[in-house]
Amino acid sequence: MFLALLELRAARGRFLLMGSVVVLVAALVGIVSGFTTGLGDDTISALRRLPASQLVFSSDARSDQFARSLLDEKTAAAWSKDADTETTPLGVSITRGTTNRGAEVDLAAFGVEPGSFLAPSVTEGDGLAGAPAESMVMSAKLADEGVRVGDTLVIDRLGIELRVVGSTERSSYGHVPVAYVPLKTWQRIRFSTPGAPASASATAAIPGQFSALALRTPPGGDSTADLDARYSTTTLTKEKAYEAAPGYTGERLTMNSIQVFLYLIAPLVVGAFFSVWTVQRQPEIALLRAMGASRRRLLAHTVLQAALVVVLGTAAGAVLAGAVGLLVGDQVPFSLPAATLTATMCTVAAVGLAGTVLTLRRVTRADPLTMLGANR
């Protein structure tokens, strides 16, 4: 260990350069991980918070189910009866509106039955149960865009007025803040004709349809496959339904691909550095072998140097990634929990140390006769 530390001190310029590279790679992996988690939360946090185990869609919607699927009340009632489990309808659509104070916002309207298990709990104001029909409980994320409890929000092109009666935790769908509205109000938003007067929309025949049927617990009777075949539906677990959120699959594939490439780059960079360093130290390694140092001791010496550079560099990279997260704040979708950061940095350190395997063969094959002139 003394010799390893002595070499680190003697060649501190080279090791600092290598450590800086490890710091940047670790920080970049951490930052990408933060964006991956943040973008995922910004896309599906509202779905993740739904107290449902499964979601039932119409079978003709094979992708983007929340936008394309439509179920009617008759099918939902029959499905619920045969499934022998608690169910409730859910409507999902993205729209935009303007408040009475002039704030223009995009919002994902989640239509729920007031009093059902999907109705949100509020952190401020009142819930949907007992509120007037044209009420809305907003995500706290809408407060960042200037919406307040007590405001009136008018849906663009439809003229439907919604009274903000309460606020719930921060949640979004497809990078758009969520607003919970009664199911019948959601049906007006979803099926009303743009440009028609609000009074006409209120009196026109609105289809009693919705996007999905939420199941609180798995069916207690027939299997979901039997029920899907009987009623032409498709049942997905809530986690599988995340893929129906707009952009979720593509974003995760892109960000995860970047992470994988960074994990591949880290061992190559570390391995290349220590490979060159080992070649330059061949005479010294041969001298140690001639003086009686065992191969095991030389391997421990090399691994210790690599571990110090990689672990210290990774720790500094973690601090830098965390600092970036604090710097960007809520300006961009960035989330880097301690557990995620720890797992990411451990992976970086592990693959970085794996790169030193490229140098171990040269260490073990060092010939002590080199120092006795055998190559002359």
XYZ file of N, CA, C and O in Angstrom, residues 24-156:
532
model
N -15.799 13.455 -14.458
C -16.713 13.934 -15.499
C -17.630 12.817 -15.990
O -18.824 13.036 -16.222
N -17.064 11.617 -16.167
C -17.896 10.491 -16.616
C -18.955 10.164 -15.563
O -20.136 9.977 -15.881
N -18.539 10.089 -14.284
C -19.490 9.782 -13.208
C -20.560 10.865 -13.096
O -21.753 10.563 -12.923
N -20.142 12.124 -13.200
C -21.111 13.223 -13.123
C -22.088 13.162 -14.286
O -23.298 13.371 -14.112
N -21.568 12.856 -15.477
C -22.450 12.783 -16.648
C -23.458 11.652 -16.502
O -24.645 11.814 -16.824
N -22.998 10.498 -15.998
C -23.924 9.386 -15.773
C -24.982 9.776 -14.744
O -26.176 9.496 -14.908
N -24.564 10.448 -13.668
C -25.507 10.884 -12.653
C -26.510 11.885 -13.185
O -27.710 11.809 -12.879
N -26.040 12.822 -14.003
C -26.936 13.826 -14.577
C -27.935 13.172 -15.523
O -29.135 13.476 -15.505
N -27.459 12.253 -16.365
C -28.363 11.544 -17.276
C -29.385 10.731 -16.480
O -30.567 10.683 -16.820
N -28.929 10.093 -15.400
C -29.844 9.345 -14.544
C -30.898 10.267 -13.936
O -32.083 9.909 -13.853
N -30.482 11.462 -13.524
C -31.434 12.424 -12.973
C -32.459 12.863 -13.994
O -33.658 12.990 -13.684
N -32.012 13.096 -15.224
C -32.964 13.474 -16.272
C -33.893 12.313 -16.631
O -35.065 12.511 -16.925
N -33.351 11.090 -16.617
C -34.188 9.922 -16.904
C -35.307 9.802 -15.882
O -36.482 9.620 -16.236
N -34.944 9.900 -14.607
C -35.953 9.815 -13.550
C -36.905 11.000 -13.601
O -38.125 10.845 -13.456
N -36.353 12.196 -13.824
C -37.187 13.392 -13.862
C -38.170 13.384 -15.011
O -39.343 13.723 -14.843
N -37.695 12.997 -16.198
C -38.590 12.933 -17.347
C -39.665 11.872 -17.139
O -40.831 12.065 -17.516
N -39.274 10.730 -16.535
C -40.266 9.698 -16.256
C -41.332 10.200 -15.294
O -42.537 9.993 -15.518
N -40.911 10.877 -14.220
C -41.877 11.430 -13.269
C -42.776 12.463 -13.935
O -43.979 12.522 -13.650
N -42.203 13.269 -14.811
C -42.972 14.321 -15.462
C -43.961 13.757 -16.474
O -44.875 14.452 -16.897
N -43.761 12.515 -16.871
C -44.655 11.890 -17.849
C -45.736 11.061 -17.188
O -46.889 11.077 -17.629
N -45.405 10.336 -16.117
C -46.358 9.364 -15.581
C -46.620 9.511 -14.089
O -47.233 8.615 -13.495
N -46.195 10.603 -13.456
C -46.383 10.705 -12.003
C -47.857 10.632 -11.620
O -48.202 10.057 -10.572
N -48.735 11.172 -12.459
C -50.169 11.099 -12.157
C -50.675 9.665 -12.245
O -51.504 9.241 -11.433
N -50.178 8.898 -13.218
C -50.573 7.492 -13.328
C -50.006 6.691 -12.166
O -50.655 5.793 -11.627
N -48.772 7.002 -11.784
C -48.128 6.275 -10.696
C -48.895 6.459 -9.391
O -48.930 5.565 -8.543
N -49.522 7.612 -9.203
C -50.244 7.886 -7.964
C -51.663 7.346 -7.971
O -52.356 7.431 -6.950
N -52.125 6.814 -9.092
C -53.477 6.246 -9.114
C -53.540 5.037 -8.186
O -52.742 4.109 -8.318
N -54.498 4.994 -7.269
C -54.629 3.822 -6.378
C -55.339 2.668 -7.078
O -56.392 2.207 -6.641
N -54.776 2.226 -8.181
C -55.366 1.150 -8.973
C -54.295 0.111 -9.267
O -53.108 0.441 -9.382
N -54.706 -1.138 -9.398
C -53.759 -2.209 -9.713
C -53.723 -2.512 -11.201
O -52.680 -2.889 -11.733
N -54.867 -2.348 -11.890
C -54.961 -2.647 -13.311
C -55.864 -1.634 -13.996
O -56.706 -0.990 -13.351
N -55.695 -1.508 -15.300
C -56.525 -0.618 -16.103
C -57.047 -1.397 -17.305
O -56.298 -2.132 -17.948
N -58.330 -1.221 -17.604
C -58.982 -1.926 -18.707
C -59.239 -0.932 -19.831
O -59.862 0.122 -19.613
N -58.770 -1.257 -21.037
C -58.959 -0.410 -22.218
C -59.765 -1.186 -23.268
O -59.884 -2.412 -23.194
N -60.264 -0.463 -24.245
C -60.927 -1.131 -25.368
C -59.874 -1.834 -26.215
O -58.745 -1.350 -26.353
N -60.223 -2.970 -26.773
C -59.241 -3.798 -27.476
C -58.771 -3.183 -28.790
O -57.715 -3.543 -29.303
N -59.543 -2.244 -29.362
C -59.137 -1.654 -30.637
C -58.024 -0.627 -30.461
O -57.411 -0.193 -31.434
N -57.742 -0.224 -29.217
C -56.648 0.721 -28.945
C -55.415 -0.078 -28.565
O -55.295 -0.571 -27.447
N -54.493 -0.231 -29.518
C -53.306 -1.047 -29.280
C -52.081 -0.222 -28.879
O -51.055 -0.774 -28.520
N -52.177 1.067 -28.987
C -51.117 1.973 -28.540
C -51.761 3.296 -28.164
O -52.893 3.579 -28.580
N -51.057 4.108 -27.379
C -51.620 5.385 -26.910
C -53.043 5.181 -26.389
O -53.966 5.919 -26.735
N -53.199 4.166 -25.530
C -54.539 3.766 -25.109
C -55.330 4.880 -24.445
O -56.547 4.981 -24.632
N -54.676 5.735 -23.677
C -55.419 6.787 -22.993
C -56.033 7.780 -23.981
O -57.059 8.392 -23.686
N -55.421 7.932 -25.131
C -55.951 8.845 -26.144
C -56.941 8.156 -27.077
O -57.867 8.793 -27.583
N -56.782 6.850 -27.314
C -57.569 6.158 -28.330
C -58.666 5.262 -27.776
O -59.627 4.951 -28.464
N -58.508 4.812 -26.556
C -59.470 3.867 -25.991
C -60.739 4.575 -25.548
O -60.692 5.679 -24.987
N -61.882 3.934 -25.787
C -63.174 4.423 -25.306
C -64.006 3.225 -24.857
O -64.202 2.268 -25.614
N -64.471 3.274 -23.636
C -65.373 2.262 -23.094
C -66.698 2.928 -22.744
O -66.733 4.092 -22.336
N -67.789 2.182 -22.889
C -69.093 2.741 -22.512
C -69.534 2.184 -21.161
O -68.964 1.226 -20.640
N -70.583 2.776 -20.623
C -71.038 2.411 -19.295
C -71.582 0.983 -19.246
O -71.412 0.278 -18.242
N -72.212 0.543 -20.332
C -72.772 -0.809 -20.356
C -71.671 -1.863 -20.259
O -71.762 -2.808 -19.465
N -70.624 -1.688 -21.071
C -69.506 -2.637 -21.027
C -68.832 -2.610 -19.665
O -68.491 -3.661 -19.102
N -68.645 -1.418 -19.117
C -67.986 -1.293 -17.823
C -68.798 -1.967 -16.717
O -68.247 -2.647 -15.847
N -70.124 -1.810 -16.762
C -70.975 -2.410 -15.733
C -70.927 -3.936 -15.807
O -70.808 -4.622 -14.781
N -70.998 -4.474 -17.023
C -70.950 -5.925 -17.183
C -69.576 -6.471 -16.790
O -69.477 -7.517 -16.138
N -68.527 -5.762 -17.183
C -67.151 -6.188 -16.852
C -66.973 -6.202 -15.333
O -66.442 -7.154 -14.768
N -67.444 -5.146 -14.683
C -67.273 -5.033 -13.230
C -68.034 -6.129 -12.497
O -67.556 -6.697 -11.512
N -69.232 -6.444 -12.987
C -70.052 -7.472 -12.337
C -69.375 -8.840 -12.415
O -69.287 -9.562 -11.410
N -68.867 -9.187 -13.586
C -68.231 -10.488 -13.753
C -66.852 -10.546 -13.077
O -66.403 -11.619 -12.666
N -66.183 -9.414 -12.999
C -64.849 -9.396 -12.396
C -64.910 -9.523 -10.880
O -63.934 -9.938 -10.248
N -66.038 -9.154 -10.278
C -66.213 -9.236 -8.834
C -65.105 -8.484 -8.101
O -64.437 -9.007 -7.203
N -64.884 -7.237 -8.499
C -63.893 -6.382 -7.853
C -64.335 -4.936 -7.964
O -65.212 -4.606 -8.782
N -63.780 -4.082 -7.156
C -64.162 -2.668 -7.166
C -63.553 -1.978 -8.379
O -62.349 -2.071 -8.619
N -64.383 -1.291 -9.150
C -63.927 -0.598 -10.358
C -64.505 0.811 -10.390
O -65.503 1.112 -9.721
N -63.861 1.651 -11.191
C -64.367 3.004 -11.414
C -63.816 3.525 -12.734
O -62.698 3.175 -13.123
N -64.599 4.330 -13.472
C -64.121 4.837 -14.765
C -63.078 5.932 -14.613
O -63.006 6.622 -13.592
N -62.265 6.066 -15.650
C -61.226 7.095 -15.694
C -61.172 7.674 -17.096
O -61.100 6.937 -18.083
N -61.202 8.972 -17.190
C -61.037 9.656 -18.470
C -59.766 10.478 -18.466
O -59.450 11.134 -17.466
N -59.022 10.441 -19.553
C -57.746 11.159 -19.640
C -57.678 11.881 -20.977
O -57.868 11.257 -22.033
N -57.421 13.157 -20.964
C -57.205 13.913 -22.204
C -56.433 15.178 -21.873
O -56.494 15.694 -20.747
N -55.697 15.674 -22.847
C -54.881 16.882 -22.677
C -55.583 18.048 -23.354
O -56.053 17.938 -24.496
N -55.672 19.156 -22.659
C -56.329 20.345 -23.196
C -55.586 21.577 -22.683
O -54.514 21.463 -22.090
N -56.139 22.740 -22.901
C -55.544 23.968 -22.389
C -56.649 24.952 -22.054
O -57.780 24.836 -22.540
N -56.312 25.905 -21.208
C -57.313 26.880 -20.810
C -56.673 28.160 -20.317
O -55.441 28.275 -20.231
N -57.526 29.127 -19.974
C -57.082 30.445 -19.520
C -57.851 30.806 -18.265
O -59.081 30.651 -18.213
N -57.144 31.257 -17.232
C -57.803 31.621 -15.985
C -58.376 33.026 -16.079
O -58.066 33.791 -17.010
N -59.207 33.375 -15.084
C -59.791 34.712 -15.056
C -58.749 35.786 -14.797
O -59.012 36.979 -14.972
N -57.525 35.396 -14.402
C -56.442 36.369 -14.209
C -55.473 36.372 -15.377
O -54.401 36.945 -15.293
N -55.852 35.688 -16.459
C -55.070 35.754 -17.695
C -53.955 34.742 -17.824
O -53.184 34.806 -18.783
N -53.831 33.788 -16.899
C -52.779 32.764 -16.989
C -53.207 31.678 -17.983
O -54.263 31.061 -17.830
N -52.394 31.471 -19.027
C -52.675 30.432 -20.024
C -51.893 29.172 -19.665
O -50.668 29.226 -19.494
N -52.590 28.057 -19.551
C -51.955 26.828 -19.074
C -52.407 25.639 -19.916
O -53.518 25.617 -20.454
N -51.490 24.668 -20.038
C -51.847 23.353 -20.552
C -52.164 22.467 -19.358
O -51.543 22.585 -18.296
N -53.102 21.562 -19.524
C -53.450 20.672 -18.428
C -53.945 19.342 -18.965
O -54.505 19.270 -20.067
N -53.675 18.299 -18.195
C -54.188 16.968 -18.503
C -55.420 16.755 -17.635
O -55.312 16.655 -16.404
N -56.588 16.719 -18.265
C -57.840 16.552 -17.527
C -58.040 15.069 -17.210
O -58.101 14.236 -18.115
N -58.111 14.749 -15.917
C -58.400 13.396 -15.455
C -59.834 13.386 -14.942
O -60.140 14.005 -13.917
N -60.713 12.685 -15.676
C -62.099 12.592 -15.263
C -62.316 11.427 -14.310
O -62.014 10.282 -14.651
N -62.801 11.711 -13.110
C -63.031 10.678 -12.098
C -64.410 10.888 -11.490
O -64.972 11.989 -11.521
N -64.948 9.829 -10.930
C -66.208 9.934 -10.210
C -65.928 10.500 -8.822
O -65.140 9.931 -8.070
N -66.550 11.640 -8.446
C -66.346 12.168 -7.094
C -66.749 11.125 -6.052
O -67.790 10.489 -6.152
N -65.883 10.929 -5.075
C -66.163 9.941 -4.047
C -65.620 8.561 -4.340
O -65.631 7.683 -3.468
N -65.115 8.320 -5.575
C -64.547 7.017 -5.911
C -63.116 6.935 -5.376
O -62.545 7.920 -4.909
N -62.513 5.743 -5.485
C -61.160 5.595 -4.964
C -60.120 6.322 -5.813
O -58.972 6.465 -5.400
N -60.502 6.796 -7.011
C -59.583 7.583 -7.831
C -59.636 9.077 -7.503
O -58.771 9.833 -7.956
N -60.654 9.514 -6.770
C -60.768 10.937 -6.440
C -59.564 11.366 -5.617
O -59.184 10.683 -4.653
N -58.910 12.467 -5.975
C -57.659 12.857 -5.297
C -57.907 13.418 -3.903
O -58.932 14.060 -3.642
N -56.947 13.165 -3.027
C -56.967 13.843 -1.730
C -56.362 15.233 -1.921
O -55.481 15.422 -2.760
N -56.845 16.195 -1.180
C -56.425 17.576 -1.394
C -55.494 18.030 -0.285
O -55.571 17.577 0.858
N -54.581 18.909 -0.650
C -53.674 19.528 0.317
C -54.099 20.960 0.643
O -53.599 21.554 1.590
N -55.000 21.481 -0.173
C -55.516 22.846 0.035
C -56.916 22.926 -0.572
O -57.171 22.362 -1.633
N -57.824 23.603 0.112
C -59.165 23.761 -0.424
C -60.035 22.532 -0.208
O -59.875 21.784 0.764
N -60.968 22.286 -1.147
C -61.944 21.205 -1.038
C -61.730 20.174 -2.133
O -61.136 20.455 -3.178
N -62.249 18.962 -1.912
C -62.200 17.910 -2.909
C -63.388 17.975 -3.851
O -64.225 18.874 -3.764
N -63.482 17.001 -4.741
C -64.563 16.978 -5.715
C -65.878 16.508 -5.109
O -66.945 16.873 -5.597
N -65.829 15.690 -4.063
C -67.052 15.191 -3.439
C -67.832 16.354 -2.822
O -67.315 17.109 -2.005
N -69.079 16.516 -3.244
C -69.918 17.582 -2.729
C -69.700 18.922 -3.396
O -70.415 19.882 -3.098
N -68.729 19.027 -4.300
C -68.471 20.292 -5.001
C -69.410 20.418 -6.205
O -69.955 19.414 -6.681
N -69.603 21.632 -6.718
C -70.434 21.800 -7.920
C -69.889 21.006 -9.103
O -68.711 20.618 -9.123
N -70.753 20.765 -10.094
C -70.381 19.923 -11.237
C -69.164 20.460 -11.977
O -68.305 19.699 -12.420
N -69.078 21.771 -12.162
C -67.986 22.362 -12.932
C -66.814 22.733 -12.012
O -66.357 23.877 -11.996
N -66.357 21.763 -11.232
C -65.258 22.002 -10.292
C -63.993 21.306 -10.771
O -64.032 20.402 -11.602
N -62.879 21.715 -10.197
C -61.594 21.170 -10.612
C -60.642 21.185 -9.417
O -60.574 22.164 -8.676
N -59.922 20.072 -9.226
C -58.833 20.008 -8.245
C -57.536 19.970 -9.032
O -57.313 19.058 -9.830
N -56.698 20.956 -8.831
C -55.504 21.085 -9.657
C -54.289 20.466 -8.980
O -54.204 20.374 -7.756
N -53.338 20.046 -9.795
C -52.026 19.651 -9.298
C -51.292 20.895 -8.810
O -51.461 21.988 -9.368
N -50.494 20.726 -7.772
C -49.717 21.859 -7.262
C -48.789 22.422 -8.325
O -48.335 23.564 -8.227
N -48.512 21.628 -9.353
C -47.642 22.093 -10.431
C -48.288 23.240 -11.208
O -47.591 24.096 -11.774
N -49.622 23.276 -11.248
C -50.302 24.386 -11.926
C -50.132 25.698 -11.170
O -50.214 26.775 -11.765
N -49.887 25.601 -9.860
C -49.660 26.825 -9.085
C -48.405 27.540 -9.557
O -48.317 28.768 -9.490
N -47.418 26.768 -10.049
C -46.195 27.381 -10.568
C -46.476 28.209 -11.819
O -45.672 29.066 -12.188
N -47.581 27.912 -12.494
C -47.926 28.629 -13.716
C -48.965 29.712 -13.481
O -49.531 30.246 -14.426
N -49.227 30.013 -12.209
C -50.089 31.152 -11.893
C -51.524 30.826 -11.586
O -52.349 31.744 -11.461
N -51.886 29.556 -11.435
C -53.264 29.182 -11.108
C -53.392 29.101 -9.589
O -52.522 28.549 -8.911
N -54.497 29.625 -9.058
C -54.724 29.618 -7.613
C -56.095 29.014 -7.301
O -57.005 29.052 -8.131
N -56.210 28.462 -6.088
C -57.510 27.970 -5.631
C -58.485 29.141 -5.586
O -58.175 30.202 -5.046
N -59.655 28.956 -6.170
C -60.643 30.030 -6.271
C -60.711 30.642 -7.656
O -61.683 31.350 -7.984
N -59.711 30.390 -8.491
C -59.731 30.901 -9.858
C -60.786 30.171 -10.692
O -61.226 29.063 -10.368
N -61.152 30.797 -11.782
C -62.021 30.176 -12.781
C -61.214 29.966 -14.043
O -60.573 30.900 -14.538
N -61.201 28.755 -14.554
C -60.437 28.424 -15.749
C -61.402 28.076 -16.874
O -62.311 27.262 -16.699
N -61.218 28.724 -18.025
C -62.074 28.492 -19.188
C -61.311 27.649 -20.199
O -60.210 28.018 -20.619
N -61.876 26.501 -20.586
C -61.249 25.623 -21.561
C -61.306 26.281 -22.930
O -62.381 26.672 -23.409
N -60.156 26.424 -23.550
C -60.071 27.085 -24.856
C -60.925 26.364 -25.889
O -61.002 25.132 -25.921
